[in-house]
Amino acid sequence: MQAVVYRRYGSPDVLEFQEIPKPTPAEGEVLIRVHAASVNPYDWHFLRGTPSFIRLFTGMSRPKSPRLGADVAGTIEAVGAKVAQFMIGDEVFGTAKGSFAEYACAVASQLAVKPQEISFEQAACLPIAGITALQGLRDKGDIQTGQAILINGAAGGVGTFAVQIAKSLGVRVTGVCSTGNIDFLRSIGADEVIDYTREDFARSTKLYDLLFDLVGNRSLADYLRALHPRGTYISCGGGGPENSTWNLLSGLLANAIRSRFVSQKMPGLFAKVNSGDLATLAALVQAGKVVPVVNRTYALREIAEAVRQVESGHVRGKVVIAIA
Ligand SMILES: NC(=O)c1ccc[n+]([C@@H]2O[C@H](COP(=O)([O-])OP(=O)(O)OC[C@H]3O[C@@H](n4cnc5c(N)ncnc54)[C@H](OP(=O)(O)O)[C@@H]3O)[C@@H](O)[C@H]2O)c1
């Protein structure tokens, strides 16, 4: 089968397109014939091995696994032992290691049935970004109907899901984006939009119950200034390919120390893909409350260009790889 591989850490230039053996599903896994995969910042963290502490898990001098890609949508081609919930021919979406390929094996508990209402390309957008938005707002943010939330980075992969999920929960949503995305954010449901090139949310007198930050470009003091005294700040990442381990860890440490002296809550977020939450996203799609936004679709051979677009940090919605 054809697959994207990388044998050393680096920019998208190190990605190769190769013929490799089709994998076999282990116990608890299924083999998926991949129809579409979407690209996340997660992928370039693995590709570049940055911030460098992740190499403790991904391989110190070179990648332990040469395969790249996580989000997937496709058809089940083979079922491993002890998988009762899926059959050959089922159309599914979720995460599978090495999804930038014609076939990939997935742990069955990280998959759900694909909603018929959307294409494979749209379904492939949902797993990491949709789950992050759902778990951030529902579990960490505990958002309640009638609250006001601010989403910094609302036009991107996680942001477009966060806007729609928050609206489905009856929340008043303000999204922060650049000038070119103002009308787009309104079209997916944002009640108010702040153009960060003209207006600074941290200098406004308006206070929010929840601030969901997907960019990480401001100081903690700025974020807390925009929150009610009992509000919640959720940091979800941020920083581009040049962000160092030191920047990341010192930021996390500063936040942990500061959180002891402020009234606002600051829970950490590390999204975990699971069948139950994928099914919740599928139900929101079926109810017409969430529509995945595909920014651009690339062929598997164009993977380097697709990853470069995501690394730019200015994608509207999601970038998708479609596999013929
Ligand atoms: N903790 C977790 O479990 C977890 C899970 C998933 C993702 N993440 C992290 O969450 C972050 C967001 O992920 P993503 O998939 O949404 O990324 P993404 O799709 O690459 O986000 C791109 C968006 O960021 C916006 N943006 C860039 N600069 C901005 C600024 N100064 N102010 C406001 N918006 C700005 C862009 O809007 P404009 O073009 O309008 O500037 C663009 O729409 C990443 O850092 C990712 O690593 C964390």
Coordinates of C-alpha atoms and ligand atoms in Angstrom, one line a residue:
M1 CA 0.0 0.0 0.0
Q2 CA 1.1 3.6 -0.4
A3 CA 1.8 5.6 2.7
V4 CA 3.5 8.8 3.9
V5 CA 6.6 8.1 6.0
Y6 CA 9.3 10.1 7.7
R7 CA 12.6 8.6 8.9
R8 CA 14.0 11.7 10.6
Y9 CA 12.6 14.7 12.3
G10 CA 12.3 17.9 10.3
S11 CA 10.2 20.2 8.2
P12 CA 7.5 18.8 5.8
D13 CA 10.4 18.4 3.3
V14 CA 11.4 15.1 5.1
L15 CA 8.1 13.5 4.3
E16 CA 8.3 10.7 1.7
F17 CA 5.6 8.8 -0.2
Q18 CA 6.4 5.0 -0.2
E19 CA 5.1 1.6 -0.9
I20 CA 5.0 -0.4 2.4
P21 CA 3.3 -3.6 3.6
K22 CA -0.4 -3.4 4.6
P23 CA -0.7 -3.6 8.4
T24 CA -2.6 -6.4 10.2
P25 CA -5.0 -5.5 13.1
A26 CA -3.9 -6.7 16.5
E27 CA -6.3 -7.7 19.3
G28 CA -8.8 -4.8 19.9
E29 CA -8.0 -3.2 16.5
V30 CA -9.5 -2.9 13.1
L31 CA -7.9 -2.3 9.7
I32 CA -9.4 0.7 7.9
R33 CA -9.3 1.5 4.3
V34 CA -8.7 5.2 4.6
H35 CA -10.9 7.5 2.5
A36 CA -9.9 10.7 4.2
A37 CA -7.5 12.0 6.9
S38 CA -7.3 15.5 8.3
V39 CA -4.2 17.4 9.4
N40 CA -3.7 18.8 12.9
P41 CA -1.0 20.8 14.6
Y42 CA -0.5 17.4 16.5
D43 CA 1.0 16.0 13.3
W44 CA 3.7 18.6 12.9
H45 CA 4.6 18.2 16.5
F46 CA 5.4 14.5 15.7
L47 CA 7.0 15.4 12.4
R48 CA 9.4 18.0 13.8
G49 CA 9.8 16.3 17.2
T50 CA 9.0 19.7 18.9
P51 CA 8.8 20.8 21.6
S52 CA 11.8 18.5 22.2
F53 CA 10.5 16.9 25.4
I54 CA 8.0 14.9 23.3
R55 CA 10.9 12.9 21.9
L56 CA 11.0 11.1 25.2
F57 CA 7.9 9.4 23.8
T58 CA 8.3 9.6 20.1
G59 CA 12.0 8.6 19.8
M60 CA 15.1 10.7 20.9
S61 CA 17.3 10.9 17.8
R62 CA 14.8 9.7 15.2
P63 CA 11.1 8.8 15.1
K64 CA 10.2 5.4 16.6
S65 CA 7.4 5.0 14.1
P66 CA 7.8 6.3 10.5
R67 CA 4.1 6.7 10.0
L68 CA 2.3 10.0 10.3
G69 CA -1.4 11.1 10.7
A70 CA -4.1 10.5 13.3
D71 CA -7.6 11.7 12.2
V72 CA -9.2 9.2 9.9
A73 CA -12.5 8.3 8.1
G74 CA -12.9 5.2 6.1
T75 CA -14.3 1.7 5.7
I76 CA -13.4 -1.3 7.9
E77 CA -11.6 -3.9 5.9
A78 CA -10.6 -6.4 8.6
V79 CA -11.4 -6.9 12.3
G80 CA -9.0 -8.1 14.9
A81 CA -9.7 -10.4 17.8
K82 CA -12.0 -9.2 20.6
V83 CA -13.7 -6.5 18.5
A84 CA -17.4 -6.9 18.8
Q85 CA -18.8 -3.5 18.0
F86 CA -17.7 -3.2 14.3
M87 CA -18.0 -5.4 11.2
I88 CA -16.2 -5.5 7.8
G89 CA -17.8 -2.8 5.6
D90 CA -18.7 -0.4 8.4
E91 CA -18.0 3.3 7.7
V92 CA -16.2 4.8 10.7
F93 CA -14.3 7.9 11.8
G94 CA -11.9 8.4 14.7
T95 CA -8.1 8.2 15.1
A96 CA -5.6 5.7 13.7
K97 CA -1.8 5.9 13.9
G98 CA -0.4 6.5 10.5
S99 CA -3.7 7.6 8.8
F100 CA -1.8 9.4 6.0
A101 CA -1.9 6.1 4.0
E102 CA -4.2 3.9 2.0
Y103 CA -4.7 1.6 5.1
A104 CA -4.2 2.1 8.9
C105 CA -5.0 0.1 12.0
A106 CA -7.1 1.7 14.7
V107 CA -8.0 0.8 18.3
A108 CA -11.8 0.1 18.1
S109 CA -12.4 2.2 21.2
Q110 CA -11.2 5.3 19.3
L111 CA -13.8 4.9 16.5
A112 CA -17.5 5.5 16.0
V113 CA -19.9 5.0 13.1
K114 CA -19.7 7.8 10.5
P115 CA -22.8 9.9 10.2
Q116 CA -24.4 9.3 6.8
E117 CA -25.2 13.0 6.5
I118 CA -21.6 14.0 5.9
S119 CA -18.8 13.0 3.5
F120 CA -15.6 11.0 4.5
E121 CA -13.7 14.3 4.1
Q122 CA -16.0 16.1 6.6
A123 CA -16.0 13.1 9.0
A124 CA -12.2 13.1 9.0
C125 CA -12.2 16.7 10.4
L126 CA -14.1 15.7 13.5
P127 CA -11.9 13.5 15.8
I128 CA -9.1 15.5 17.4
A129 CA -10.5 19.0 16.8
G130 CA -14.1 18.2 17.6
I131 CA -13.2 16.1 20.7
T132 CA -10.9 18.9 22.0
A133 CA -13.7 21.5 21.6
L134 CA -16.2 19.2 23.2
Q135 CA -14.1 18.1 26.2
G136 CA -12.8 21.7 26.7
L137 CA -16.2 23.3 26.8
R138 CA -18.3 20.6 28.4
D139 CA -15.8 18.8 30.8
K140 CA -13.2 21.4 31.7
G141 CA -15.3 24.5 31.1
D142 CA -18.6 23.1 32.5
I143 CA -20.4 25.7 30.4
Q144 CA -24.0 26.4 31.2
T145 CA -26.9 27.8 29.1
G146 CA -26.9 31.6 29.1
Q147 CA -23.2 32.1 29.9
A148 CA -20.9 34.2 27.8
I149 CA -17.7 32.7 26.3
L150 CA -14.8 34.1 24.4
I151 CA -13.0 31.8 21.9
N152 CA -9.5 33.0 20.9
G153 CA -8.6 31.4 17.6
A154 CA -12.2 30.7 16.7
A155 CA -11.7 30.3 13.0
G156 CA -9.3 27.3 13.1
G157 CA -9.9 23.5 13.5
V158 CA -10.8 23.4 17.2
G159 CA -12.3 26.9 17.1
T160 CA -14.9 26.2 14.4
F161 CA -16.1 23.2 16.4
A162 CA -16.0 25.1 19.6
V163 CA -18.2 27.9 18.2
Q164 CA -20.9 25.5 17.0
I165 CA -20.8 23.2 20.1
A166 CA -21.1 26.2 22.4
K167 CA -24.1 27.6 20.4
S168 CA -25.7 24.2 20.6
L169 CA -25.5 24.5 24.4
G170 CA -27.2 27.8 24.4
V171 CA -24.2 29.9 25.2
R172 CA -23.4 33.5 23.9
V173 CA -20.3 33.2 21.8
T174 CA -17.7 35.8 21.0
G175 CA -15.0 34.7 18.5
V176 CA -11.6 36.3 18.0
C177 CA -10.1 36.1 14.5
S178 CA -8.5 38.2 11.7
T179 CA -10.4 40.6 9.4
G180 CA -10.9 38.1 6.6
N181 CA -12.7 35.6 8.9
I182 CA -15.3 38.0 10.5
D183 CA -18.2 37.1 8.2
F184 CA -17.2 33.4 8.2
L185 CA -17.4 33.3 12.1
R186 CA -20.8 34.9 12.0
S187 CA -22.0 32.4 9.4
I188 CA -21.1 29.4 11.7
G189 CA -23.0 31.0 14.6
A190 CA -20.8 33.4 16.6
D191 CA -22.9 36.2 18.2
E192 CA -20.1 38.6 18.3
V193 CA -16.7 38.7 16.5
I194 CA -13.6 40.6 17.6
D195 CA -11.1 41.4 14.9
Y196 CA -7.7 41.0 16.6
T197 CA -6.0 43.3 14.1
R198 CA -8.2 46.2 15.3
E199 CA -9.5 45.4 18.8
D200 CA -8.0 43.9 21.9
F201 CA -10.3 41.7 23.9
A202 CA -8.1 42.1 27.0
R203 CA -8.6 45.9 27.0
S204 CA -12.4 45.7 26.6
T205 CA -14.7 46.2 29.6
K206 CA -16.7 43.1 28.7
L207 CA -16.1 40.1 31.0
Y208 CA -16.7 36.4 30.1
D209 CA -17.6 33.3 32.1
L210 CA -15.2 31.2 30.0
L211 CA -12.2 32.0 27.9
F212 CA -11.2 29.1 25.6
D213 CA -7.7 29.9 24.3
L214 CA -6.5 28.1 21.1
V215 CA -3.7 30.5 20.3
G216 CA -1.6 31.2 23.4
N217 CA -0.4 34.5 22.2
R218 CA -1.2 36.6 25.2
S219 CA 0.0 36.9 28.8
L220 CA -2.0 35.1 31.5
A221 CA -2.7 38.5 33.0
D222 CA -4.4 39.6 29.7
Y223 CA -6.6 36.4 29.7
L224 CA -7.6 36.8 33.3
R225 CA -8.5 40.5 32.8
A226 CA -11.2 39.4 30.3
L227 CA -12.8 36.9 32.8
H228 CA -15.3 37.3 35.6
P229 CA -13.7 36.7 39.0
R230 CA -15.3 33.2 39.1
G231 CA -14.7 32.6 35.4
T232 CA -12.7 29.8 33.8
Y233 CA -9.6 30.0 31.6
I234 CA -8.8 27.0 29.4
S235 CA -5.5 27.0 27.7
C236 CA -5.4 24.5 24.8
G237 CA -2.0 24.9 23.3
G238 CA -0.7 27.4 20.9
G239 CA 2.7 28.3 19.6
G240 CA 4.1 27.4 16.2
P241 CA 6.8 25.0 15.1
E242 CA 9.5 27.3 16.6
N243 CA 8.1 27.1 20.1
S244 CA 10.7 25.7 22.5
T245 CA 10.3 23.3 25.3
W246 CA 11.5 26.0 27.6
N247 CA 8.8 28.4 26.5
L248 CA 6.1 25.8 26.9
L249 CA 7.2 24.5 30.2
S250 CA 8.0 27.9 31.7
G251 CA 4.5 29.1 30.6
L252 CA 2.8 26.0 32.1
L253 CA 4.8 26.5 35.4
A254 CA 3.9 30.2 35.5
N255 CA 0.2 29.4 35.0
A256 CA 0.3 26.7 37.7
I257 CA 1.9 29.2 40.2
R258 CA -0.4 32.0 39.3
S259 CA -3.5 29.9 39.6
R260 CA -3.0 29.6 43.3
F261 CA -3.4 33.3 43.8
V262 CA -6.4 34.1 41.6
S263 CA -10.1 33.4 42.0
Q264 CA -10.5 32.2 38.4
K265 CA -10.3 28.4 37.6
M266 CA -7.6 27.3 35.1
P267 CA -8.0 23.6 34.4
G268 CA -5.5 21.9 32.0
L269 CA -6.8 20.2 28.9
F270 CA -5.4 17.1 27.2
A271 CA -8.1 15.8 24.8
K272 CA -8.7 12.0 24.7
V273 CA -10.4 10.5 21.7
N274 CA -13.0 7.9 22.7
S275 CA -16.0 6.2 21.1
G276 CA -18.6 7.9 23.4
D277 CA -17.5 11.4 22.6
L278 CA -17.1 10.6 18.9
A279 CA -20.8 9.4 19.0
T280 CA -21.8 12.7 20.7
L281 CA -20.1 14.6 17.9
A282 CA -21.9 12.4 15.3
A283 CA -25.2 13.1 17.0
L284 CA -24.6 16.9 16.9
V285 CA -23.8 16.5 13.1
Q286 CA -27.0 14.5 12.6
A287 CA -29.0 17.1 14.4
G288 CA -27.6 19.8 12.1
K289 CA -25.9 21.6 15.0
V290 CA -22.3 21.0 13.9
V291 CA -21.1 21.1 10.3
P292 CA -17.3 20.3 9.8
V293 CA -15.6 23.1 7.7
V294 CA -13.2 21.8 5.1
N295 CA -10.8 24.5 4.1
R296 CA -9.0 22.6 1.4
T297 CA -8.5 19.0 0.3
Y298 CA -5.2 17.6 -0.9
A299 CA -4.1 14.3 -2.4
L300 CA -1.9 12.0 -0.4
R301 CA 1.1 12.9 -2.6
E302 CA 0.6 16.6 -1.6
I303 CA 1.0 15.9 2.1
A304 CA 4.0 18.3 2.5
E305 CA 2.0 21.2 1.2
A306 CA -1.0 20.3 3.4
V307 CA 1.2 20.2 6.6
R308 CA 2.8 23.5 5.6
Q309 CA -0.6 25.1 5.3
V310 CA -1.5 23.9 8.8
E311 CA 1.9 25.1 10.1
S312 CA 1.1 28.6 8.8
G313 CA -1.4 28.9 11.8
H314 CA -4.0 30.6 9.7
V315 CA -6.2 27.8 8.3
R316 CA -10.0 28.4 8.3
G317 CA -11.5 25.2 9.5
K318 CA -9.7 22.0 8.6
V319 CA -7.2 20.8 5.9
V320 CA -8.0 17.3 4.6
I321 CA -6.2 14.6 2.7
A322 CA -8.5 12.6 0.4
I323 CA -7.3 9.1 -0.5
A324 CA -8.6 7.7 -3.8
Ligands
LIG1 N1 -4.6 20.3 24.6 C1 -5.1 19.5 23.6 O1 -5.5 18.4 23.9 C2 -5.1 20.0 22.2 C3 -5.8 19.3 21.2 C4 -5.9 19.8 19.9 C5 -5.3 21.0 19.6 N2 -4.5 21.6 20.6 C6 -3.8 22.8 20.3 O2 -4.8 23.8 20.1 C7 -4.3 24.8 19.2 C8 -5.4 25.1 18.1 O3 -5.5 23.9 17.3 P1 -6.3 24.1 15.9 O4 -6.3 22.7 15.3 O5 -7.5 24.9 16.1 O6 -5.2 24.9 15.1 P2 -5.4 25.7 13.7 O7 -6.5 25.1 13.0 O8 -4.0 25.7 13.1 O9 -5.7 27.2 14.1 C9 -5.6 28.1 13.1 C10 -6.5 29.4 13.5 O10 -5.8 30.1 14.5 C11 -6.2 31.5 14.3 N3 -5.2 32.5 14.8 C12 -3.9 32.6 14.5 N4 -3.4 33.7 15.1 C13 -4.4 34.2 15.8 C14 -4.5 35.3 16.7 N5 -3.4 36.1 17.0 N6 -5.6 35.6 17.4 C15 -6.7 34.8 17.1 N7 -6.7 33.8 16.3 C16 -5.6 33.5 15.6 C17 -6.3 31.6 12.8 O11 -7.3 32.6 12.5 P3 -6.9 33.8 11.6 O12 -6.5 33.2 10.3 O13 -8.1 34.6 11.5 O14 -5.7 34.5 12.2 C18 -6.7 30.2 12.3 O15 -8.1 30.2 12.0 C19 -3.0 24.3 18.6 O16 -1.9 24.9 19.4 C20 -3.0 22.8 19.0 O17 -1.7 22.3 19.1 C21 -4.4 21.1 21.9

